[in-house]
Amino acid sequence: MNFFLETLKVLLLTIYLTFESIILWLIPSRRKNVAGELVLITGAGSGIGRLVALEFARLGSTLVLWDINEEGNKETSRLAKKNGAVRVHTYTCDCSKREEVYRVADQVKKEVGDISILINNAGIVTGKKFIESPDALVEKTMQVNTMAHFWTYKAFLPAMMASNHGHLVSIASSAGLIGVNGLADYCASKFAAIGFAESVGLEMLALGKTGVKTTIVCPYFINTGMFDGCATKYVS
C-alpha cells in the first residue's frame, strides 16, 4: 500500500510540475529585482566573474568583488563603476585557503554587511591528462572549484537563513554533468559542486527557508582564456 501511495504521489507531483513549467513558459514570472542587494562574486577579476559584476552593476546592486588577482579585481571595479555601480568593494582572497576565506568574509561582514547574493564563480583548470596532473594542482582544483563553496556558504548562509532572504549561485560547468577527456580533476570538482549546491538547496526547502533561492549554472566552453587550446567536434 505504501509503495502504491508513494508511486501515486510521484505521478501527481510530476503532472503538477509539468503543468507549472508550461504555465511559467507561457507566462514568465517577473524578473527578480536585485537593486540594493549585496552581491559577492568570487573570481571577479576576469572572465565570467567580471561579466557578471558588470551586469549586476547595471542593475543597481552593491558589489563585493573577490579575486586572488588584485590588479584584475581593481580593473573590474573600475569597469563596474563606469557601468553604473555606486558601491563597489574589492578584496584580495585566495579561495583555496579556508582560513583566508573565513578571515576575508568576516572583514566583509564588518565593513559592508551581510551578503544577500553569493556567486561562487572562482575556478581553475589543470588542463592535463589525469596521469600527468601534478598532485598539487589536482588538490588546488578541488580546493578552489569545490571546497571554497563549502567555506563561503558557511560564512554567509547563516545570515540568509536568519532573514529568510538570499540567493546562492554556483557557476559550475557542463563538465559537471558528463566526463570529459583530459579534464578528470576538473570534472570531479564540478560534479561535486553541483551535488553540493543541489543538496543545500533541498535543505533550505526542508527547513522552510523558501526565501533562500539557489541557482546552478552549467556553461559550455567559454572564450575567457581558461580553456585556450580546447576544441570539440563542433567548436574549436
PDB file of N, CA and C in Angstrom, residues 39-140:
ATOM      1  N   VAL A  39      25.934  41.836  -3.349  1.00  0.00           N
ATOM      2  CA  VAL A  39      26.322  40.711  -4.196  1.00  0.00           C
ATOM      3  C   VAL A  39      27.818  40.456  -4.085  1.00  0.00           C
ATOM      4  N   LEU A  40      28.167  39.252  -3.638  1.00  0.00           N
ATOM      5  CA  LEU A  40      29.575  38.872  -3.576  1.00  0.00           C
ATOM      6  C   LEU A  40      29.888  37.907  -4.711  1.00  0.00           C
ATOM      7  N   ILE A  41      30.922  38.232  -5.478  1.00  0.00           N
ATOM      8  CA  ILE A  41      31.334  37.410  -6.613  1.00  0.00           C
ATOM      9  C   ILE A  41      32.779  36.975  -6.407  1.00  0.00           C
ATOM     10  N   THR A  42      33.018  35.670  -6.347  1.00  0.00           N
ATOM     11  CA  THR A  42      34.403  35.184  -6.268  1.00  0.00           C
ATOM     12  C   THR A  42      34.948  35.042  -7.686  1.00  0.00           C
ATOM     13  N   GLY A  43      36.239  35.232  -7.832  1.00  0.00           N
ATOM     14  CA  GLY A  43      36.839  35.176  -9.168  1.00  0.00           C
ATOM     15  C   GLY A  43      36.345  36.305 -10.040  1.00  0.00           C
ATOM     16  N   ALA A  44      36.205  37.497  -9.439  1.00  0.00           N
ATOM     17  CA  ALA A  44      35.617  38.640 -10.157  1.00  0.00           C
ATOM     18  C   ALA A  44      36.613  39.384 -11.025  1.00  0.00           C
ATOM     19  N   GLY A  45      37.889  39.005 -10.959  1.00  0.00           N
ATOM     20  CA  GLY A  45      38.921  39.773 -11.653  1.00  0.00           C
ATOM     21  C   GLY A  45      39.005  39.575 -13.147  1.00  0.00           C
ATOM     22  N   SER A  46      38.254  38.609 -13.689  1.00  0.00           N
ATOM     23  CA  SER A  46      38.310  38.362 -15.133  1.00  0.00           C
ATOM     24  C   SER A  46      37.167  37.431 -15.526  1.00  0.00           C
ATOM     25  N   GLY A  47      37.069  37.180 -16.830  1.00  0.00           N
ATOM     26  CA  GLY A  47      36.140  36.174 -17.344  1.00  0.00           C
ATOM     27  C   GLY A  47      34.692  36.356 -16.937  1.00  0.00           C
ATOM     28  N   ILE A  48      34.056  35.243 -16.589  1.00  0.00           N
ATOM     29  CA  ILE A  48      32.637  35.253 -16.215  1.00  0.00           C
ATOM     30  C   ILE A  48      32.405  36.159 -15.014  1.00  0.00           C
ATOM     31  N   GLY A  49      33.312  36.105 -14.048  1.00  0.00           N
ATOM     32  CA  GLY A  49      33.151  36.916 -12.850  1.00  0.00           C
ATOM     33  C   GLY A  49      33.039  38.390 -13.167  1.00  0.00           C
ATOM     34  N   ARG A  50      33.896  38.862 -14.069  1.00  0.00           N
ATOM     35  CA  ARG A  50      33.844  40.285 -14.451  1.00  0.00           C
ATOM     36  C   ARG A  50      32.551  40.607 -15.197  1.00  0.00           C
ATOM     37  N   LEU A  51      32.152  39.736 -16.098  1.00  0.00           N
ATOM     38  CA  LEU A  51      30.923  39.974 -16.865  1.00  0.00           C
ATOM     39  C   LEU A  51      29.701  40.007 -15.955  1.00  0.00           C
ATOM     40  N   VAL A  52      29.665  39.109 -14.982  1.00  0.00           N
ATOM     41  CA  VAL A  52      28.553  39.084 -14.023  1.00  0.00           C
ATOM     42  C   VAL A  52      28.554  40.358 -13.186  1.00  0.00           C
ATOM     43  N   ALA A  53      29.735  40.791 -12.758  1.00  0.00           N
ATOM     44  CA  ALA A  53      29.842  42.011 -11.963  1.00  0.00           C
ATOM     45  C   ALA A  53      29.307  43.222 -12.728  1.00  0.00           C
ATOM     46  N   LEU A  54      29.626  43.317 -14.001  1.00  0.00           N
ATOM     47  CA  LEU A  54      29.169  44.450 -14.806  1.00  0.00           C
ATOM     48  C   LEU A  54      27.651  44.434 -14.978  1.00  0.00           C
ATOM     49  N   GLU A  55      27.085  43.245 -15.071  1.00  0.00           N
ATOM     50  CA  GLU A  55      25.630  43.151 -15.209  1.00  0.00           C
ATOM     51  C   GLU A  55      24.936  43.565 -13.912  1.00  0.00           C
ATOM     52  N   PHE A  56      25.457  43.098 -12.783  1.00  0.00           N
ATOM     53  CA  PHE A  56      24.865  43.494 -11.502  1.00  0.00           C
ATOM     54  C   PHE A  56      25.057  44.982 -11.246  1.00  0.00           C
ATOM     55  N   ALA A  57      26.160  45.545 -11.729  1.00  0.00           N
ATOM     56  CA  ALA A  57      26.387  46.985 -11.594  1.00  0.00           C
ATOM     57  C   ALA A  57      25.286  47.751 -12.318  1.00  0.00           C
ATOM     58  N   ARG A  58      24.964  47.284 -13.498  1.00  0.00           N
ATOM     59  CA  ARG A  58      23.911  47.943 -14.295  1.00  0.00           C
ATOM     60  C   ARG A  58      22.546  47.858 -13.614  1.00  0.00           C
ATOM     61  N   LEU A  59      22.356  46.800 -12.816  1.00  0.00           N
ATOM     62  CA  LEU A  59      21.066  46.570 -12.168  1.00  0.00           C
ATOM     63  C   LEU A  59      20.968  47.214 -10.787  1.00  0.00           C
ATOM     64  N   GLY A  60      22.008  47.931 -10.380  1.00  0.00           N
ATOM     65  CA  GLY A  60      21.935  48.700  -9.142  1.00  0.00           C
ATOM     66  C   GLY A  60      22.312  47.967  -7.877  1.00  0.00           C
ATOM     67  N   SER A  61      23.064  46.884  -7.980  1.00  0.00           N
ATOM     68  CA  SER A  61      23.477  46.132  -6.794  1.00  0.00           C
ATOM     69  C   SER A  61      24.762  46.714  -6.200  1.00  0.00           C
ATOM     70  N   THR A  62      24.956  46.471  -4.910  1.00  0.00           N
ATOM     71  CA  THR A  62      26.230  46.771  -4.270  1.00  0.00           C
ATOM     72  C   THR A  62      27.142  45.576  -4.481  1.00  0.00           C
ATOM     73  N   LEU A  63      28.340  45.808  -4.983  1.00  0.00           N
ATOM     74  CA  LEU A  63      29.233  44.717  -5.366  1.00  0.00           C
ATOM     75  C   LEU A  63      30.356  44.502  -4.361  1.00  0.00           C
ATOM     76  N   VAL A  64      30.592  43.231  -4.064  1.00  0.00           N
ATOM     77  CA  VAL A  64      31.748  42.823  -3.273  1.00  0.00           C
ATOM     78  C   VAL A  64      32.536  41.854  -4.141  1.00  0.00           C
ATOM     79  N   LEU A  65      33.709  42.290  -4.573  1.00  0.00           N
ATOM     80  CA  LEU A  65      34.485  41.534  -5.550  1.00  0.00           C
ATOM     81  C   LEU A  65      35.679  40.851  -4.889  1.00  0.00           C
ATOM     82  N   TRP A  66      35.744  39.534  -5.066  1.00  0.00           N
ATOM     83  CA  TRP A  66      36.873  38.755  -4.549  1.00  0.00           C
ATOM     84  C   TRP A  66      37.689  38.201  -5.703  1.00  0.00           C
ATOM     85  N   ASP A  67      38.997  38.273  -5.573  1.00  0.00           N
ATOM     86  CA  ASP A  67      39.872  37.609  -6.538  1.00  0.00           C
ATOM     87  C   ASP A  67      41.270  37.537  -5.944  1.00  0.00           C
ATOM     88  N   ILE A  68      42.024  36.556  -6.370  1.00  0.00           N
ATOM     89  CA  ILE A  68      43.411  36.434  -5.941  1.00  0.00           C
ATOM     90  C   ILE A  68      44.288  37.420  -6.713  1.00  0.00           C
ATOM     91  N   ASN A  69      43.782  37.871  -7.881  1.00  0.00           N
ATOM     92  CA  ASN A  69      44.496  38.829  -8.736  1.00  0.00           C
ATOM     93  C   ASN A  69      44.028  40.240  -8.392  1.00  0.00           C
ATOM     94  N   GLU A  70      44.822  40.945  -7.610  1.00  0.00           N
ATOM     95  CA  GLU A  70      44.424  42.268  -7.130  1.00  0.00           C
ATOM     96  C   GLU A  70      44.227  43.263  -8.270  1.00  0.00           C
ATOM     97  N   GLU A  71      45.117  43.256  -9.248  1.00  0.00           N
ATOM     98  CA  GLU A  71      45.018  44.208 -10.351  1.00  0.00           C
ATOM     99  C   GLU A  71      43.785  43.936 -11.211  1.00  0.00           C
ATOM    100  N   GLY A  72      43.542  42.655 -11.498  1.00  0.00           N
ATOM    101  CA  GLY A  72      42.353  42.306 -12.276  1.00  0.00           C
ATOM    102  C   GLY A  72      41.084  42.706 -11.549  1.00  0.00           C
ATOM    103  N   ASN A  73      41.079  42.546 -10.232  1.00  0.00           N
ATOM    104  CA  ASN A  73      39.916  42.906  -9.426  1.00  0.00           C
ATOM    105  C   ASN A  73      39.674  44.419  -9.445  1.00  0.00           C
ATOM    106  N   LYS A  74      40.755  45.182  -9.373  1.00  0.00           N
ATOM    107  CA  LYS A  74      40.632  46.642  -9.425  1.00  0.00           C
ATOM    108  C   LYS A  74      40.079  47.094 -10.771  1.00  0.00           C
ATOM    109  N   GLU A  75      40.507  46.401 -11.836  1.00  0.00           N
ATOM    110  CA  GLU A  75      40.003  46.749 -13.166  1.00  0.00           C
ATOM    111  C   GLU A  75      38.514  46.456 -13.274  1.00  0.00           C
ATOM    112  N   THR A  76      38.084  45.331 -12.707  1.00  0.00           N
ATOM    113  CA  THR A  76      36.650  45.017 -12.701  1.00  0.00           C
ATOM    114  C   THR A  76      35.885  46.080 -11.933  1.00  0.00           C
ATOM    115  N   SER A  77      36.449  46.529 -10.805  1.00  0.00           N
ATOM    116  CA  SER A  77      35.814  47.586 -10.008  1.00  0.00           C
ATOM    117  C   SER A  77      35.664  48.870 -10.826  1.00  0.00           C
ATOM    118  N   ARG A  78      36.723  49.222 -11.538  1.00  0.00           N
ATOM    119  CA  ARG A  78      36.683  50.440 -12.369  1.00  0.00           C
ATOM    120  C   ARG A  78      35.597  50.345 -13.437  1.00  0.00           C
ATOM    121  N   LEU A  79      35.534  49.179 -14.092  1.00  0.00           N
ATOM    122  CA  LEU A  79      34.537  48.976 -15.144  1.00  0.00           C
ATOM    123  C   LEU A  79      33.128  48.952 -14.572  1.00  0.00           C
ATOM    124  N   ALA A  80      32.982  48.384 -13.376  1.00  0.00           N
ATOM    125  CA  ALA A  80      31.662  48.326 -12.743  1.00  0.00           C
ATOM    126  C   ALA A  80      31.150  49.723 -12.418  1.00  0.00           C
ATOM    127  N   LYS A  81      32.036  50.566 -11.910  1.00  0.00           N
ATOM    128  CA  LYS A  81      31.637  51.945 -11.606  1.00  0.00           C
ATOM    129  C   LYS A  81      31.276  52.692 -12.889  1.00  0.00           C
ATOM    130  N   LYS A  82      32.019  52.404 -13.925  1.00  0.00           N
ATOM    131  CA  LYS A  82      31.720  53.006 -15.227  1.00  0.00           C
ATOM    132  C   LYS A  82      30.378  52.528 -15.745  1.00  0.00           C
ATOM    133  N   ASN A  83      29.990  51.320 -15.320  1.00  0.00           N
ATOM    134  CA  ASN A  83      28.743  50.713 -15.783  1.00  0.00           C
ATOM    135  C   ASN A  83      27.558  51.070 -14.888  1.00  0.00           C
ATOM    136  N   GLY A  84      27.800  51.951 -13.897  1.00  0.00           N
ATOM    137  CA  GLY A  84      26.684  52.427 -13.085  1.00  0.00           C
ATOM    138  C   GLY A  84      26.709  52.053 -11.622  1.00  0.00           C
ATOM    139  N   ALA A  85      27.656  51.222 -11.203  1.00  0.00           N
ATOM    140  CA  ALA A  85      27.701  50.816  -9.795  1.00  0.00           C
ATOM    141  C   ALA A  85      28.080  51.997  -8.912  1.00  0.00           C
ATOM    142  N   VAL A  86      27.374  52.146  -7.814  1.00  0.00           N
ATOM    143  CA  VAL A  86      27.660  53.229  -6.870  1.00  0.00           C
ATOM    144  C   VAL A  86      28.598  52.749  -5.772  1.00  0.00           C
ATOM    145  N   ARG A  87      28.357  51.519  -5.303  1.00  0.00           N
ATOM    146  CA  ARG A  87      29.183  50.962  -4.232  1.00  0.00           C
ATOM    147  C   ARG A  87      29.868  49.687  -4.710  1.00  0.00           C
ATOM    148  N   VAL A  88      31.186  49.714  -4.718  1.00  0.00           N
ATOM    149  CA  VAL A  88      31.975  48.543  -5.106  1.00  0.00           C
ATOM    150  C   VAL A  88      33.086  48.354  -4.081  1.00  0.00           C
ATOM    151  N   HIS A  89      33.215  47.144  -3.558  1.00  0.00           N
ATOM    152  CA  HIS A  89      34.239  46.840  -2.564  1.00  0.00           C
ATOM    153  C   HIS A  89      35.090  45.689  -3.091  1.00  0.00           C
ATOM    154  N   THR A  90      36.392  45.851  -3.088  1.00  0.00           N
ATOM    155  CA  THR A  90      37.280  44.804  -3.599  1.00  0.00           C
ATOM    156  C   THR A  90      38.105  44.203  -2.463  1.00  0.00           C
ATOM    157  N   TYR A  91      38.272  42.884  -2.542  1.00  0.00           N
ATOM    158  CA  TYR A  91      39.066  42.171  -1.541  1.00  0.00           C
ATOM    159  C   TYR A  91      39.930  41.133  -2.253  1.00  0.00           C
ATOM    160  N   THR A  92      41.178  41.062  -1.852  1.00  0.00           N
ATOM    161  CA  THR A  92      42.067  40.028  -2.367  1.00  0.00           C
ATOM    162  C   THR A  92      41.897  38.785  -1.499  1.00  0.00           C
ATOM    163  N   CYS A  93      41.549  37.655  -2.136  1.00  0.00           N
ATOM    164  CA  CYS A  93      41.303  36.438  -1.376  1.00  0.00           C
ATOM    165  C   CYS A  93      41.678  35.209  -2.198  1.00  0.00           C
ATOM    166  N   ASP A  94      42.440  34.327  -1.596  1.00  0.00           N
ATOM    167  CA  ASP A  94      42.760  33.041  -2.201  1.00  0.00           C
ATOM    168  C   ASP A  94      41.716  32.040  -1.712  1.00  0.00           C
ATOM    169  N   CYS A  95      40.754  31.747  -2.570  1.00  0.00           N
ATOM    170  CA  CYS A  95      39.620  30.910  -2.167  1.00  0.00           C
ATOM    171  C   CYS A  95      40.005  29.453  -1.902  1.00  0.00           C
ATOM    172  N   SER A  96      41.244  29.077  -2.204  1.00  0.00           N
ATOM    173  CA  SER A  96      41.684  27.708  -1.926  1.00  0.00           C
ATOM    174  C   SER A  96      42.045  27.522  -0.461  1.00  0.00           C
ATOM    175  N   LYS A  97      42.119  28.630   0.288  1.00  0.00           N
ATOM    176  CA  LYS A  97      42.543  28.575   1.683  1.00  0.00           C
ATOM    177  C   LYS A  97      41.365  28.885   2.601  1.00  0.00           C
ATOM    178  N   ARG A  98      40.932  27.878   3.348  1.00  0.00           N
ATOM    179  CA  ARG A  98      39.744  28.006   4.194  1.00  0.00           C
ATOM    180  C   ARG A  98      39.849  29.164   5.180  1.00  0.00           C
ATOM    181  N   GLU A  99      40.958  29.254   5.892  1.00  0.00           N
ATOM    182  CA  GLU A  99      41.092  30.294   6.899  1.00  0.00           C
ATOM    183  C   GLU A  99      41.082  31.686   6.276  1.00  0.00           C
ATOM    184  N   GLU A 100      41.623  31.796   5.059  1.00  0.00           N
ATOM    185  CA  GLU A 100      41.614  33.093   4.384  1.00  0.00           C
ATOM    186  C   GLU A 100      40.197  33.472   3.962  1.00  0.00           C
ATOM    187  N   VAL A 101      39.441  32.487   3.492  1.00  0.00           N
ATOM    188  CA  VAL A 101      38.034  32.739   3.134  1.00  0.00           C
ATOM    189  C   VAL A 101      37.271  33.244   4.349  1.00  0.00           C
ATOM    190  N   TYR A 102      37.439  32.573   5.484  1.00  0.00           N
ATOM    191  CA  TYR A 102      36.744  32.991   6.699  1.00  0.00           C
ATOM    192  C   TYR A 102      37.200  34.379   7.167  1.00  0.00           C
ATOM    193  N   ARG A 103      38.505  34.641   7.071  1.00  0.00           N
ATOM    194  CA  ARG A 103      39.026  35.942   7.507  1.00  0.00           C
ATOM    195  C   ARG A 103      38.470  37.081   6.664  1.00  0.00           C
ATOM    196  N   VAL A 104      38.515  36.909   5.343  1.00  0.00           N
ATOM    197  CA  VAL A 104      38.020  37.962   4.450  1.00  0.00           C
ATOM    198  C   VAL A 104      36.498  38.089   4.570  1.00  0.00           C
ATOM    199  N   ALA A 105      35.809  36.969   4.781  1.00  0.00           N
ATOM    200  CA  ALA A 105      34.355  37.009   4.961  1.00  0.00           C
ATOM    201  C   ALA A 105      33.989  37.836   6.197  1.00  0.00           C
ATOM    202  N   ASP A 106      34.716  37.648   7.288  1.00  0.00           N
ATOM    203  CA  ASP A 106      34.469  38.437   8.499  1.00  0.00           C
ATOM    204  C   ASP A 106      34.717  39.914   8.237  1.00  0.00           C
ATOM    205  N   GLN A 107      35.736  40.193   7.456  1.00  0.00           N
ATOM    206  CA  GLN A 107      36.047  41.581   7.112  1.00  0.00           C
ATOM    207  C   GLN A 107      34.912  42.200   6.301  1.00  0.00           C
ATOM    208  N   VAL A 108      34.375  41.434   5.360  1.00  0.00           N
ATOM    209  CA  VAL A 108      33.259  41.911   4.536  1.00  0.00           C
ATOM    210  C   VAL A 108      32.039  42.205   5.401  1.00  0.00           C
ATOM    211  N   LYS A 109      31.723  41.299   6.319  1.00  0.00           N
ATOM    212  CA  LYS A 109      30.542  41.483   7.165  1.00  0.00           C
ATOM    213  C   LYS A 109      30.672  42.717   8.056  1.00  0.00           C
ATOM    214  N   LYS A 110      31.887  43.017   8.500  1.00  0.00           N
ATOM    215  CA  LYS A 110      32.108  44.188   9.338  1.00  0.00           C
ATOM    216  C   LYS A 110      32.074  45.477   8.527  1.00  0.00           C
ATOM    217  N   GLU A 111      32.655  45.455   7.323  1.00  0.00           N
ATOM    218  CA  GLU A 111      32.820  46.676   6.539  1.00  0.00           C
ATOM    219  C   GLU A 111      31.659  46.962   5.584  1.00  0.00           C
ATOM    220  N   VAL A 112      30.979  45.914   5.128  1.00  0.00           N
ATOM    221  CA  VAL A 112      29.923  46.098   4.120  1.00  0.00           C
ATOM    222  C   VAL A 112      28.557  45.672   4.641  1.00  0.00           C
ATOM    223  N   GLY A 113      28.501  44.501   5.282  1.00  0.00           N
ATOM    224  CA  GLY A 113      27.217  43.989   5.762  1.00  0.00           C
ATOM    225  C   GLY A 113      27.026  42.539   5.361  1.00  0.00           C
ATOM    226  N   ASP A 114      25.844  42.022   5.624  1.00  0.00           N
ATOM    227  CA  ASP A 114      25.541  40.632   5.296  1.00  0.00           C
ATOM    228  C   ASP A 114      25.256  40.478   3.809  1.00  0.00           C
ATOM    229  N   ILE A 115      25.935  39.537   3.195  1.00  0.00           N
ATOM    230  CA  ILE A 115      25.768  39.271   1.760  1.00  0.00           C
ATOM    231  C   ILE A 115      24.400  38.639   1.519  1.00  0.00           C
ATOM    232  N   SER A 116      23.703  39.127   0.503  1.00  0.00           N
ATOM    233  CA  SER A 116      22.383  38.564   0.191  1.00  0.00           C
ATOM    234  C   SER A 116      22.391  37.741  -1.099  1.00  0.00           C
ATOM    235  N   ILE A 117      23.392  37.949  -1.954  1.00  0.00           N
ATOM    236  CA  ILE A 117      23.547  37.123  -3.157  1.00  0.00           C
ATOM    237  C   ILE A 117      25.009  36.690  -3.228  1.00  0.00           C
ATOM    238  N   LEU A 118      25.221  35.393  -3.149  1.00  0.00           N
ATOM    239  CA  LEU A 118      26.575  34.843  -3.185  1.00  0.00           C
ATOM    240  C   LEU A 118      26.781  34.096  -4.490  1.00  0.00           C
ATOM    241  N   ILE A 119      27.779  34.510  -5.263  1.00  0.00           N
ATOM    242  CA  ILE A 119      28.062  33.875  -6.547  1.00  0.00           C
ATOM    243  C   ILE A 119      29.441  33.227  -6.493  1.00  0.00           C
ATOM    244  N   ASN A 120      29.451  31.908  -6.355  1.00  0.00           N
ATOM    245  CA  ASN A 120      30.703  31.157  -6.335  1.00  0.00           C
ATOM    246  C   ASN A 120      31.145  30.901  -7.773  1.00  0.00           C
ATOM    247  N   ASN A 121      32.039  31.741  -8.240  1.00  0.00           N
ATOM    248  CA  ASN A 121      32.465  31.680  -9.629  1.00  0.00           C
ATOM    249  C   ASN A 121      33.927  31.291  -9.801  1.00  0.00           C
ATOM    250  N   ALA A 122      34.761  31.559  -8.790  1.00  0.00           N
ATOM    251  CA  ALA A 122      36.200  31.292  -8.910  1.00  0.00           C
ATOM    252  C   ALA A 122      36.451  29.844  -9.319  1.00  0.00           C
ATOM    253  N   GLY A 123      37.329  29.659 -10.272  1.00  0.00           N
ATOM    254  CA  GLY A 123      37.623  28.298 -10.736  1.00  0.00           C
ATOM    255  C   GLY A 123      38.968  28.226 -11.429  1.00  0.00           C
ATOM    256  N   ILE A 124      39.566  27.035 -11.394  1.00  0.00           N
ATOM    257  CA  ILE A 124      40.817  26.805 -12.105  1.00  0.00           C
ATOM    258  C   ILE A 124      40.730  25.470 -12.826  1.00  0.00           C
ATOM    259  N   VAL A 125      41.590  25.268 -13.806  1.00  0.00           N
ATOM    260  CA  VAL A 125      41.620  24.009 -14.541  1.00  0.00           C
ATOM    261  C   VAL A 125      43.087  23.605 -14.756  1.00  0.00           C
ATOM    262  N   THR A 126      43.386  22.336 -14.513  1.00  0.00           N
ATOM    263  CA  THR A 126      44.739  21.828 -14.709  1.00  0.00           C
ATOM    264  C   THR A 126      45.057  21.709 -16.190  1.00  0.00           C
ATOM    265  N   GLY A 127      44.118  21.145 -16.960  1.00  0.00           N
ATOM    266  CA  GLY A 127      44.284  21.029 -18.405  1.00  0.00           C
ATOM    267  C   GLY A 127      45.260  19.955 -18.833  1.00  0.00           C
ATOM    268  N   LYS A 128      45.435  18.928 -17.989  1.00  0.00           N
ATOM    269  CA  LYS A 128      46.347  17.834 -18.333  1.00  0.00           C
ATOM    270  C   LYS A 128      45.621  16.495 -18.193  1.00  0.00           C
ATOM    271  N   LYS A 129      46.142  15.486 -18.880  1.00  0.00           N
ATOM    272  CA  LYS A 129      45.627  14.140 -18.673  1.00  0.00           C
ATOM    273  C   LYS A 129      45.793  13.775 -17.200  1.00  0.00           C
ATOM    274  N   PHE A 130      44.892  12.947 -16.694  1.00  0.00           N
ATOM    275  CA  PHE A 130      44.907  12.636 -15.277  1.00  0.00           C
ATOM    276  C   PHE A 130      46.266  12.146 -14.793  1.00  0.00           C
ATOM    277  N   ILE A 131      46.856  11.228 -15.520  1.00  0.00           N
ATOM    278  CA  ILE A 131      48.102  10.614 -15.074  1.00  0.00           C
ATOM    279  C   ILE A 131      49.262  11.604 -15.112  1.00  0.00           C
ATOM    280  N   GLU A 132      49.090  12.698 -15.860  1.00  0.00           N
ATOM    281  CA  GLU A 132      50.139  13.713 -15.969  1.00  0.00           C
ATOM    282  C   GLU A 132      49.898  14.902 -15.034  1.00  0.00           C
ATOM    283  N   SER A 133      48.776  14.906 -14.345  1.00  0.00           N
ATOM    284  CA  SER A 133      48.418  16.047 -13.491  1.00  0.00           C
ATOM    285  C   SER A 133      49.192  16.012 -12.178  1.00  0.00           C
ATOM    286  N   PRO A 134      49.942  17.050 -11.869  1.00  0.00           N
ATOM    287  CA  PRO A 134      50.671  17.092 -10.593  1.00  0.00           C
ATOM    288  C   PRO A 134      49.699  17.041  -9.417  1.00  0.00           C
ATOM    289  N   ASP A 135      50.062  16.331  -8.374  1.00  0.00           N
ATOM    290  CA  ASP A 135      49.192  16.189  -7.215  1.00  0.00           C
ATOM    291  C   ASP A 135      48.766  17.546  -6.654  1.00  0.00           C
ATOM    292  N   ALA A 136      49.704  18.472  -6.608  1.00  0.00           N
ATOM    293  CA  ALA A 136      49.412  19.790  -6.029  1.00  0.00           C
ATOM    294  C   ALA A 136      48.324  20.520  -6.820  1.00  0.00           C
ATOM    295  N   LEU A 137      48.359  20.380  -8.156  1.00  0.00           N
ATOM    296  CA  LEU A 137      47.353  21.038  -8.989  1.00  0.00           C
ATOM    297  C   LEU A 137      45.993  20.358  -8.863  1.00  0.00           C
ATOM    298  N   VAL A 138      45.997  19.035  -8.719  1.00  0.00           N
ATOM    299  CA  VAL A 138      44.735  18.311  -8.514  1.00  0.00           C
ATOM    300  C   VAL A 138      44.078  18.787  -7.219  1.00  0.00           C
ATOM    301  N   GLU A 139      44.881  18.874  -6.153  1.00  0.00           N
ATOM    302  CA  GLU A 139      44.349  19.337  -4.874  1.00  0.00           C
ATOM    303  C   GLU A 139      43.864  20.777  -4.966  1.00  0.00           C
ATOM    304  N   LYS A 140      44.607  21.609  -5.683  1.00  0.00           N
ATOM    305  CA  LYS A 140      44.228  23.019  -5.838  1.00  0.00           C
ATOM    306  C   LYS A 140      42.897  23.140  -6.582  1.00  0.00           C
TER     307      LYS A 140
END
